[in-house]
Coordinates of C-alpha atoms and ligand atoms in Angstrom, one line a residue:
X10 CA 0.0 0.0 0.0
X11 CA 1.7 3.2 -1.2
X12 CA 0.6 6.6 0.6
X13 CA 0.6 9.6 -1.2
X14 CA 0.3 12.8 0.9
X15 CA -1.1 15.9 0.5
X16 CA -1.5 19.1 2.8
X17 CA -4.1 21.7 2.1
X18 CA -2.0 25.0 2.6
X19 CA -3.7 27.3 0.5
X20 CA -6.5 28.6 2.4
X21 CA -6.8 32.5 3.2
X22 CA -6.5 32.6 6.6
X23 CA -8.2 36.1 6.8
X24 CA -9.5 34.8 10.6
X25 CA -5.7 35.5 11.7
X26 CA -5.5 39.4 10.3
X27 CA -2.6 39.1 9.8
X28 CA 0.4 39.6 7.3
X29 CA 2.1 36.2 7.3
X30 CA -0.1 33.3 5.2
X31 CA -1.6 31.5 8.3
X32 CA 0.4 27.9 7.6
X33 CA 3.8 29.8 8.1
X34 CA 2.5 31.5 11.4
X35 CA 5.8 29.6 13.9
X36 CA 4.5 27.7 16.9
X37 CA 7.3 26.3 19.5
X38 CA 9.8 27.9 17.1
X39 CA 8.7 26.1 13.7
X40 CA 6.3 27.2 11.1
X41 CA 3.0 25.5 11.6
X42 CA 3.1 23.6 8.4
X43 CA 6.3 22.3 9.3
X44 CA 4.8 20.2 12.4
X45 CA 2.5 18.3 10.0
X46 CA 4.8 17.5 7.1
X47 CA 7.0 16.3 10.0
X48 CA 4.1 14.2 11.0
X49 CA 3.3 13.0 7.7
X50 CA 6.3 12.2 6.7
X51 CA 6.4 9.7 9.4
X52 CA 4.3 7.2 7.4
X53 CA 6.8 7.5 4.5
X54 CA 4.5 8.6 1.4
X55 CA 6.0 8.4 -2.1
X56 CA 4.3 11.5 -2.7
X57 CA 4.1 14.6 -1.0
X58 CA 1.7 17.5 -2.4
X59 CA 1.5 20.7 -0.6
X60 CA -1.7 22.9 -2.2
X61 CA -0.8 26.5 -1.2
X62 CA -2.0 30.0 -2.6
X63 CA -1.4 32.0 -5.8
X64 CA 1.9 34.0 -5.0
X65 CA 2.6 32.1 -1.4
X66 CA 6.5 32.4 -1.7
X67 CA 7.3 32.9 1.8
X68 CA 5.2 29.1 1.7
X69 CA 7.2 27.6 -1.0
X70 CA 10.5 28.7 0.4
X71 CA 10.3 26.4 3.5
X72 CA 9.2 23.2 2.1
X73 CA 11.4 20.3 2.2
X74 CA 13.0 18.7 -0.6
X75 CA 10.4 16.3 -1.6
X76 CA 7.5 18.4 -1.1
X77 CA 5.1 19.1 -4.6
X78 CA 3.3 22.7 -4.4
X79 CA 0.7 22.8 -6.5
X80 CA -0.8 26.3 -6.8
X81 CA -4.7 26.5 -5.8
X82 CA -5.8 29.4 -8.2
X83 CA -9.0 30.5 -6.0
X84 CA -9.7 29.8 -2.4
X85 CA -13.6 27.7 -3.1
X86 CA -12.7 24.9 -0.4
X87 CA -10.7 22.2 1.1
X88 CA -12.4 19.6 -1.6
X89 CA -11.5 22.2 -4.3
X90 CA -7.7 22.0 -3.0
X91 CA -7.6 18.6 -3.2
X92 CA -8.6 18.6 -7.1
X93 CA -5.6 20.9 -7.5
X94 CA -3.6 18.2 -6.1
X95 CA -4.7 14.9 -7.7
X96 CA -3.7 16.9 -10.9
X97 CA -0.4 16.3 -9.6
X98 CA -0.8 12.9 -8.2
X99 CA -0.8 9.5 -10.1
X100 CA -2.8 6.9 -8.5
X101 CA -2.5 3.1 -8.7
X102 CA -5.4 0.8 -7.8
X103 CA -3.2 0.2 -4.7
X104 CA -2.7 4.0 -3.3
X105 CA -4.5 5.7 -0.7
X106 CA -4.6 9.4 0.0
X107 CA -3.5 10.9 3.4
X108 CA -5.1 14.5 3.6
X109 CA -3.9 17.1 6.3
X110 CA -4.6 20.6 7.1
X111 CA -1.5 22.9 7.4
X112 CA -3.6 24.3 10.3
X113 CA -3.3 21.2 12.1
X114 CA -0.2 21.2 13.9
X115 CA -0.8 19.1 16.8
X116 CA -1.6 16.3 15.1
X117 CA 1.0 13.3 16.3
X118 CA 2.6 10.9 14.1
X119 CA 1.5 8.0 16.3
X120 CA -2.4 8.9 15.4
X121 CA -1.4 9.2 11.9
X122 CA -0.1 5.6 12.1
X123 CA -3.0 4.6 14.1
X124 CA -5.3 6.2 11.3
X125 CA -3.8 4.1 9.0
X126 CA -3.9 0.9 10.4
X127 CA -7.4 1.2 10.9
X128 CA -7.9 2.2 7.4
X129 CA -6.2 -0.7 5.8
X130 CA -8.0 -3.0 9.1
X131 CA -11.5 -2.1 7.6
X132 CA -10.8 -1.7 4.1
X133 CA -13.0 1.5 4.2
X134 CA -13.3 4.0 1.4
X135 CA -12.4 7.2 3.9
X136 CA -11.2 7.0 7.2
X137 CA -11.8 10.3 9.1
X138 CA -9.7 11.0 12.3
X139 CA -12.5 12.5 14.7
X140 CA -12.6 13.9 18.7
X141 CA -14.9 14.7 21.3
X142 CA -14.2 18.4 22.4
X143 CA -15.8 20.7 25.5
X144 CA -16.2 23.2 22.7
X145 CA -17.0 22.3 19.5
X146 CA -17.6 25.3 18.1
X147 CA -16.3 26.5 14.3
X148 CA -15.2 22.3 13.5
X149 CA -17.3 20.3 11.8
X150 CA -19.8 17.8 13.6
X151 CA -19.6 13.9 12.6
X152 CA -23.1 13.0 12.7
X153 CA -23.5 9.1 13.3
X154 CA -26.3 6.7 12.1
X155 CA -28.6 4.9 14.9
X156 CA -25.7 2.1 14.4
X157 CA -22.9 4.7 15.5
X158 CA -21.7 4.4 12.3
X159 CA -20.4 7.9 10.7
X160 CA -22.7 9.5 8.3
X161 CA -21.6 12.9 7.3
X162 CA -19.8 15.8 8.6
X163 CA -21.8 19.1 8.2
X164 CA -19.8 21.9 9.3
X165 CA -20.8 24.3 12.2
X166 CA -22.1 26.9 9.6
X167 CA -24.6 24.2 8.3
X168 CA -25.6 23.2 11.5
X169 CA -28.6 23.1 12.9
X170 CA -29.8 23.3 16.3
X171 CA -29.8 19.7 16.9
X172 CA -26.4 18.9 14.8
X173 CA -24.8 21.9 16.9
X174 CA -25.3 20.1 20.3
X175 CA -22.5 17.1 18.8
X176 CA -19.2 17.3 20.2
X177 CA -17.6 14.8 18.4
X178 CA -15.3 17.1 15.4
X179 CA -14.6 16.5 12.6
X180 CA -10.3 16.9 12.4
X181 CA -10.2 17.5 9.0
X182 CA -7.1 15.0 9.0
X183 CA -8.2 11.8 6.3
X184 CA -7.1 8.8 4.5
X185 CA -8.8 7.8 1.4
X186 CA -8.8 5.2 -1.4
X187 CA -7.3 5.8 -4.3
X188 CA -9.5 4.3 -6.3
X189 CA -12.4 6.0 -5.1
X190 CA -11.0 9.3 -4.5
X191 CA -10.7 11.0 -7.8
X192 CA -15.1 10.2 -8.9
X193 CA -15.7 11.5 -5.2
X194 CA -14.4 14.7 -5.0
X195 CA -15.9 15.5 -8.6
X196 CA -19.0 15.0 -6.9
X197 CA -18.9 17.8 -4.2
X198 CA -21.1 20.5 -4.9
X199 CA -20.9 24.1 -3.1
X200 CA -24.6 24.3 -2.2
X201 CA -23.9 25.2 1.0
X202 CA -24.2 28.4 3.6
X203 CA -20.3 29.2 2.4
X204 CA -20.9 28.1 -1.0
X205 CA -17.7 26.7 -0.4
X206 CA -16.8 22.9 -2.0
X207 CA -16.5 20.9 1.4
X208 CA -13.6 17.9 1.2
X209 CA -15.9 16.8 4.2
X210 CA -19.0 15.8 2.0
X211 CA -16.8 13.6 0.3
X212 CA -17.7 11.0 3.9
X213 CA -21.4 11.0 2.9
X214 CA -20.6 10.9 -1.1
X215 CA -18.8 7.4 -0.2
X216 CA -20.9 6.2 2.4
X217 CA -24.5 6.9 0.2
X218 CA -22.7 4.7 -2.7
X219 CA -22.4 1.7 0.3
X220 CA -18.8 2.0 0.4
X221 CA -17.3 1.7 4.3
X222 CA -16.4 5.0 6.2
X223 CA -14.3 4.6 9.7
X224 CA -13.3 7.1 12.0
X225 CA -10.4 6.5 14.4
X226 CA -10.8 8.9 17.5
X227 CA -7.9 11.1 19.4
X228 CA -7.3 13.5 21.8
X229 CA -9.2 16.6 21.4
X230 CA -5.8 18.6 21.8
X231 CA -4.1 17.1 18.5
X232 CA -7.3 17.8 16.3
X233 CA -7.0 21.6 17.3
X234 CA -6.9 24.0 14.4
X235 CA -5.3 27.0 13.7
X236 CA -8.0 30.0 12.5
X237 CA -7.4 32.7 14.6
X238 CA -4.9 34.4 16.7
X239 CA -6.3 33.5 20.1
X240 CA -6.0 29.6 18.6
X241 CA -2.6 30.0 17.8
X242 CA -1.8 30.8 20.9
X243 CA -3.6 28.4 22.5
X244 CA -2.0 25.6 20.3
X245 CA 1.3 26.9 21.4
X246 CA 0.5 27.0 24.9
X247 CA -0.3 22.6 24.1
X248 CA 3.2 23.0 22.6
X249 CA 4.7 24.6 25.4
X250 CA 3.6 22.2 28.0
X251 CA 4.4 19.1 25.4
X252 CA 7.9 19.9 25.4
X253 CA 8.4 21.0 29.1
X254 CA 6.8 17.7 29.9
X255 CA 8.9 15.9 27.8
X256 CA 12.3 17.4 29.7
X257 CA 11.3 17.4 32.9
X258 CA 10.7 13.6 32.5
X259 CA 14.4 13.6 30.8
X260 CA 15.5 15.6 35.0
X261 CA 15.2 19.0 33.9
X262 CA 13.8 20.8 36.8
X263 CA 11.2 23.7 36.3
X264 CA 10.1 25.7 39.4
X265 CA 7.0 27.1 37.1
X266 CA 6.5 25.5 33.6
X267 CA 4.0 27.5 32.2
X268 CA 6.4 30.5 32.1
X269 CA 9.3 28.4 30.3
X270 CA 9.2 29.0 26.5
X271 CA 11.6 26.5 24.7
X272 CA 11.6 25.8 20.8
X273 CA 11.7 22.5 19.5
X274 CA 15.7 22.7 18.2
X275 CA 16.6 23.0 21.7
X276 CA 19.0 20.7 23.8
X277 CA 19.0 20.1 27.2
X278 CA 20.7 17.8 29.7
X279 CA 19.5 16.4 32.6
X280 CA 20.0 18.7 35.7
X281 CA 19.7 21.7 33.7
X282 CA 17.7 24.2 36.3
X283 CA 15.1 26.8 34.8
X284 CA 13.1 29.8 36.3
X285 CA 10.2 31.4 35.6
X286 CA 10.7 33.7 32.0
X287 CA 12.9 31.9 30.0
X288 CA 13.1 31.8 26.3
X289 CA 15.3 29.3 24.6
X290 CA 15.9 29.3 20.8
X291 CA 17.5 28.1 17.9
X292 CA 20.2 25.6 18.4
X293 CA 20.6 26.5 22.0
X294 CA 22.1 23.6 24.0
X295 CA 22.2 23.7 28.0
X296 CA 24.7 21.2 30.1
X297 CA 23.7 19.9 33.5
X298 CA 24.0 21.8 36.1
X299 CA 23.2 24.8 34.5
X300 CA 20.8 27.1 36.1
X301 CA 18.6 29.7 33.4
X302 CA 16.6 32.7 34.9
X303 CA 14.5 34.3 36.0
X304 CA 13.8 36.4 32.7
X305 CA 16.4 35.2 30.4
X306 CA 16.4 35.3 26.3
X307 CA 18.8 32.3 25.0
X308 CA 19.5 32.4 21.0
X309 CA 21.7 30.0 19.1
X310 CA 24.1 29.8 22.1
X311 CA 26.3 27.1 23.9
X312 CA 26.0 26.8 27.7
X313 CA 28.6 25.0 29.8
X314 CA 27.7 22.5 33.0
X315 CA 26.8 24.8 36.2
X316 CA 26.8 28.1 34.0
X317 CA 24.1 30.8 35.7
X318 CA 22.4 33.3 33.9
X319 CA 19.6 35.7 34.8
X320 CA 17.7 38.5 33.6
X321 CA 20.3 38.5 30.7
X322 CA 20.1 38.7 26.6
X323 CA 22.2 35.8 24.9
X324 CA 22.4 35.3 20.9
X325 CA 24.9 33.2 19.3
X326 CA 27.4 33.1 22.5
X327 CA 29.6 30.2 24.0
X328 CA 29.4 30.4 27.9
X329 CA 31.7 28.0 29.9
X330 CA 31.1 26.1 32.6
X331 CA 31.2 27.6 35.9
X332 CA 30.6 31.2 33.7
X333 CA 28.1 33.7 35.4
X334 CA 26.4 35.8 33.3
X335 CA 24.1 38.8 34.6
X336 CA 21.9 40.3 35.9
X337 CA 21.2 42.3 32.8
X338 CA 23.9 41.3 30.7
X339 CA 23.5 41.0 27.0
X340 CA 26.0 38.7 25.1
X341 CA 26.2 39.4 21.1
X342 CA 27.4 37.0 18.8
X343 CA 30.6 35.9 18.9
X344 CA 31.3 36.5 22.5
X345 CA 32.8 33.8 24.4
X346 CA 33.1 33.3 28.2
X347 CA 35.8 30.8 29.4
X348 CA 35.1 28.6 32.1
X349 CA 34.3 30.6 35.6
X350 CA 34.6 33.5 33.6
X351 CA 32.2 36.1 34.3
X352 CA 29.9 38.8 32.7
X353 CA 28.0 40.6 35.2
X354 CA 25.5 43.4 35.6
X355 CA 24.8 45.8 32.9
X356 CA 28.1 44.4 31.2
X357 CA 27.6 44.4 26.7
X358 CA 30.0 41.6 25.3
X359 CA 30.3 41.1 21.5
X360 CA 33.1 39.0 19.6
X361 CA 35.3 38.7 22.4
X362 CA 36.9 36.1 24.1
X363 CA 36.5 36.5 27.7
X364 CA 39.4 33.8 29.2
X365 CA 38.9 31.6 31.9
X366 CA 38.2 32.8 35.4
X367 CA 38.7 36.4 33.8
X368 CA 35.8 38.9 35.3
X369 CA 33.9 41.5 33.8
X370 CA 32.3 42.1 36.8
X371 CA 30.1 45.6 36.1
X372 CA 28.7 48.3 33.6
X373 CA 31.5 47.6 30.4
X374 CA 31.4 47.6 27.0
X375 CA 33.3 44.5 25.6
X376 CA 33.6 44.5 22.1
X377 CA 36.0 42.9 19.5
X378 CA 38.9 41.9 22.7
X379 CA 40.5 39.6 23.9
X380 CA 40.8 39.2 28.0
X381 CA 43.2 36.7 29.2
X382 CA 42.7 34.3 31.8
X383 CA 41.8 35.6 35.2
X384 CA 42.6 39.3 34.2
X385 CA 40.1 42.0 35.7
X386 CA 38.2 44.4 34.3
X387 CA 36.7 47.5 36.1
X388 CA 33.8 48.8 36.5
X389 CA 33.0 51.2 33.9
X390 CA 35.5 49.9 31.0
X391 CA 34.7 50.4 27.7
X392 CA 36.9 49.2 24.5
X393 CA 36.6 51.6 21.6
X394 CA 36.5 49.8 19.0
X395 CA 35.3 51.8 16.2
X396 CA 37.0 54.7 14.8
X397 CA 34.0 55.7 12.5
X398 CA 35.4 53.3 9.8
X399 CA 36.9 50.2 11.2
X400 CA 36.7 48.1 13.9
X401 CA 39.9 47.1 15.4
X402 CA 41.0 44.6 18.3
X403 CA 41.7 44.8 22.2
X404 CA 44.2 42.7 23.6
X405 CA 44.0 42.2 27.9
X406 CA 46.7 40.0 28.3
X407 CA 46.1 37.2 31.6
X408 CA 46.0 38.7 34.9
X409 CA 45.7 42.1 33.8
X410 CA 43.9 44.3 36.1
X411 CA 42.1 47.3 34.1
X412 CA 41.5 49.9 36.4
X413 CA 37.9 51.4 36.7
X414 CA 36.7 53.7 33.8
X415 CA 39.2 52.8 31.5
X416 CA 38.6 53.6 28.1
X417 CA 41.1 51.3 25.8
X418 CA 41.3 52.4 22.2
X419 CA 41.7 50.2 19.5
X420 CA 44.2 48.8 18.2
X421 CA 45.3 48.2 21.4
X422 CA 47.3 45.9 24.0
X423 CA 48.0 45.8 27.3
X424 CA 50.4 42.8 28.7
X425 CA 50.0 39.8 31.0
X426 CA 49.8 41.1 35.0
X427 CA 49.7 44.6 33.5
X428 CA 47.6 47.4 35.0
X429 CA 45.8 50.4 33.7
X430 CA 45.5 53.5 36.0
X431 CA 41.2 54.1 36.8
X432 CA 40.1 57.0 34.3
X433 CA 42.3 56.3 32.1
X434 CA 42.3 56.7 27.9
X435 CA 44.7 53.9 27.1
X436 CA 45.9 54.8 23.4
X437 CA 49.4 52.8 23.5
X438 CA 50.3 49.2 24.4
X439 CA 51.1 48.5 28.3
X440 CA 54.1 46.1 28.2
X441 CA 53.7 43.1 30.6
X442 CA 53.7 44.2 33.7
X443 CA 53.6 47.9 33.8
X444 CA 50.9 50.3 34.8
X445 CA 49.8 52.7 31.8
X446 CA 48.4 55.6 33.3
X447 CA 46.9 58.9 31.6
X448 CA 45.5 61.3 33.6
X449 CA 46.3 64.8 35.2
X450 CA 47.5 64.0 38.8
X451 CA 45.5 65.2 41.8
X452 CA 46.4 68.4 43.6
X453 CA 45.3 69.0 47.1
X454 CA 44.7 72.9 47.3
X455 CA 43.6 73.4 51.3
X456 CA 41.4 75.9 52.8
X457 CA 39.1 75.9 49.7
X458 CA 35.6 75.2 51.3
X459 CA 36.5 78.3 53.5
X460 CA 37.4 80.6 51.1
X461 CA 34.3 80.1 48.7
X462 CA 32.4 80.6 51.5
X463 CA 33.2 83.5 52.6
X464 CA 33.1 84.5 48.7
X465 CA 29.5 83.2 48.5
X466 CA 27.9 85.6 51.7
X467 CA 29.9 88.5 50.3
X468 CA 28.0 88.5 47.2
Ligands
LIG524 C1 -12.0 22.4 8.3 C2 -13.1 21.4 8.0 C3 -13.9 21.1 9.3 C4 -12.9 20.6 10.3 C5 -11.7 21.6 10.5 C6 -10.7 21.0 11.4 C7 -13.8 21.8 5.7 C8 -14.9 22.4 4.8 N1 -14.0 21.9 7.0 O1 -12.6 23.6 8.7 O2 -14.8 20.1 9.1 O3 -13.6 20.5 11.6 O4 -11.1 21.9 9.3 O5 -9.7 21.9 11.7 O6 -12.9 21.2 5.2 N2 -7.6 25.3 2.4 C9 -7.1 25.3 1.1 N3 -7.9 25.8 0.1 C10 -9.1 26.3 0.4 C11 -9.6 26.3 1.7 C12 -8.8 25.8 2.7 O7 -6.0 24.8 0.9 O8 -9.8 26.7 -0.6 C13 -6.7 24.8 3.5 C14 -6.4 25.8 4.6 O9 -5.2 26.4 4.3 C15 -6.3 25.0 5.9 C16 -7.2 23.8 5.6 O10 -7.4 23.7 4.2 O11 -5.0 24.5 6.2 C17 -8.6 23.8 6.2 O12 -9.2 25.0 5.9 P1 -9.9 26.0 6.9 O13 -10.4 27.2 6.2 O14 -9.0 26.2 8.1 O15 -11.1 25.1 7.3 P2 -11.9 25.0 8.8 O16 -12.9 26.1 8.8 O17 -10.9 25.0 9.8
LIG525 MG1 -8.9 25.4 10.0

């Protein structure tokens, strides 16, 4: 039995008001769409047909290799989309047709699987995948026979006040035969409140003609659709909790896991410790021992065993182990913190190499340096690294201790165990060792705070 696949992606999505095509709209950190060609791909179709809209580039651009589109001129209906895509799709007796909405993305490889084995089980013409939800409201009702078997689906603008009362939904998710499929859908008028043609009559098409219909039922939560913004984020909410779920059974601790917000790319080892208000992203990975938050954005970045961050802004960074990072640090890309290194509060790091056990401890501007190993940098420093044209480099050799409000300006060095005066404008390498100093010296002038007195009540 070869499957053949298609996703109906072409709809207009004008519930969601909003600029991106709806299928693109991410959830957990992927497009939508992407969650259900992951799912379908699961039960290895030869054929993978994605039906998408007239001009949907930002659509076409994130298909996988090995996903069709075929463009849907006019948006008349999910049965219409289909038509579009059997163009496309050569059918032997053998086939059967998988059909999935791009709005779907909660739908689970394992009911996909489970769809299918019922299908070939029964030999039916359609297999729909069906739920009972608290609120059926907007999905299409599966109306049963005296029997229990499945009838029709008439969706909820069609309903009335009877067919309203069914919770059992219709999750737009089915497999059909491919010898059947093609007469069917010719068959599926638009006489209907949206005078829209409904992929969903095709159930009562088959089933008038004798032909078997089953319906495997799942969790209401995989059948929810995407329509409008307020569903989107409850589908992401599911999303959220699936994937916290899933690492705190793999001994990540969460102290609250509804405020943890971690994509699907990420990587986490046991022991990792997270806080209320973190964001992880990208191709962020997390060691054990690490401990996130609160209030921390991770990007793209590498963090070492027993790191700790909070309230901090990290994008494409390397943090050691040991490293501390905050409060209210942001690391840019390129910066990279050595192992007990530290970044602390208010501190800007980006393309540097902060060395092992070397501190950054307050209110600096790190940018294109490199800081040797346990070398110390004051509060206040800032590395000039931009002359208006070019950026150049600062070299802090190990040990170093920059002195307080030291501005170094590139091209720059200052040696191993060398130190730089507080206030200083260091222009010219310090050799290992020294002090470079450049400031006017103090002068002590006594008697001052009498004399201006006395100047003051005179006038
Ligand atoms: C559809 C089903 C409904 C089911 C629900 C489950 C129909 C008529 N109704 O309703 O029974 O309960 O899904 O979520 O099928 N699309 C196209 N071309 C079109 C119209 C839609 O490709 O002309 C695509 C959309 O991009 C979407 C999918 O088909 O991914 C479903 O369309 P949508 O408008 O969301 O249908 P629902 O009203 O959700
Ligand atoms: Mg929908």
């Amino acid at each position: 039995m070869a499957i053949r696949a298609v996703v109906l992606g072409a709809g207009e999505g004008s519930r969601m008001k909003s600029i991106l095509p709806k299928v693109i709209h991410p959830v957990a950190g992927r497009p939508m769409i992407e969650w259900v060609l992951n799912a379908t791909a699961s039960l290895d179709p030869v054929q993978t047909v994605v039906v998408v809209k007239p001009d949907a580039d930002q659509v076409v651009a994130m298909l996988p290799d090995g996903a069709t589109p075929v463009v849907q001129p006019k948006q008349l209906g999910t049965a219409h989309a289909l038509q579009y895509a059997l163009e496309v799709i050569p059918l032997d007796a053998e086939d059967h047709v998988l059909v999935v909405p791009a709005d779907t993305p909660l739908i689970t490889s394992d009911t996909l699987a489970e769809m299918a084995k019922l299908h070939r089980r029964t030999g039916a013409a359609v297999t729909c995948v069906t739920a009972n939800m608290e609120d059926p409201t907007g999905y299409g009702r599966v109306v049963r026979d005296g029997w229990g078997r499945v009838e029709r689906i008439v969706e909820h603008a069609d309903t009335n006040t009877h067919e309203r009362e069914i919770n059992e939904i219709n999750g737009g998710v089915y497999m059909f035969d491919g010898s059947l499929i093609r007469e069917a859908v010719a068959r599926v008028e638009r006489d209907n409140v949206q005078g829209e043609y409904y992929l969903p009559d095709m159930v009562a098409i088959l089933g008038a003609e004798g032909y078997g219909i089953s319906a495997y039922r799942t969790d209401a939560e995989e059948l929810s659709g995407v329509n409008t913004q307020d569903q989107l984020a409850g589908v992401a909410e599911i999303f959220r909790h699936r994937i916290n779920r899933a690492w705190m059974r793999d001994g990540v601790w969460m102290q609250d896991p509804g405020r943890v917000y971690i994509n699907a790319s990420v990587r986490l080892e046991a022991g990792v410790r997270i806080l209320p208000g973190v964001h992880l992203e990208g191709s962020t990975s997390v060691a054990e021992g690490a401990e996130l938050g609160p209030d921390c954005f991770i990007k793209d970045s590498r963090i070492g065993s027993g790191a700790r961050i909070w309230y901090s802004v990290l994008r494409g960074v390397s943090v050691g182990a040991d490293a501390e990072v905050g409060p209210f640090a942001s690391l840019r890309p390129g910066a990279e913190l050595g192992d007990g290194a530290k970044a602390g509060t208010f501190v800007e790091v980006k393309n540097s190499v902060v060395g092992a056990r070397a501190k950054v401890p307050h209110l600096s501007y790190v940018g294109d340096a490199e800081i040797g190993e346990e070398a110390n940098v004051g509060a206040g420093t800032i590395t000039a690294n931009y002359d208006g044209y070019d950026k150049h480099r600062t070299r802090i050799g190990s040990r170093a201790q920059i002195g307080s409000n030291t501005v170094l300006v590139a091209p720059v060095e200052v040696g191993s165990e060398a130190y730089t005066g507080a206030g200083s404008a260091i222009t010219r390498d310090v050799p290992d060792g020294a002090l470079g100093v450049e400031r006017a010296s103090q002068r002590e002038i006594p008697g001052y705070a009498k004399r201006r007195k006395a100047r003051h009540e005179a006038e």
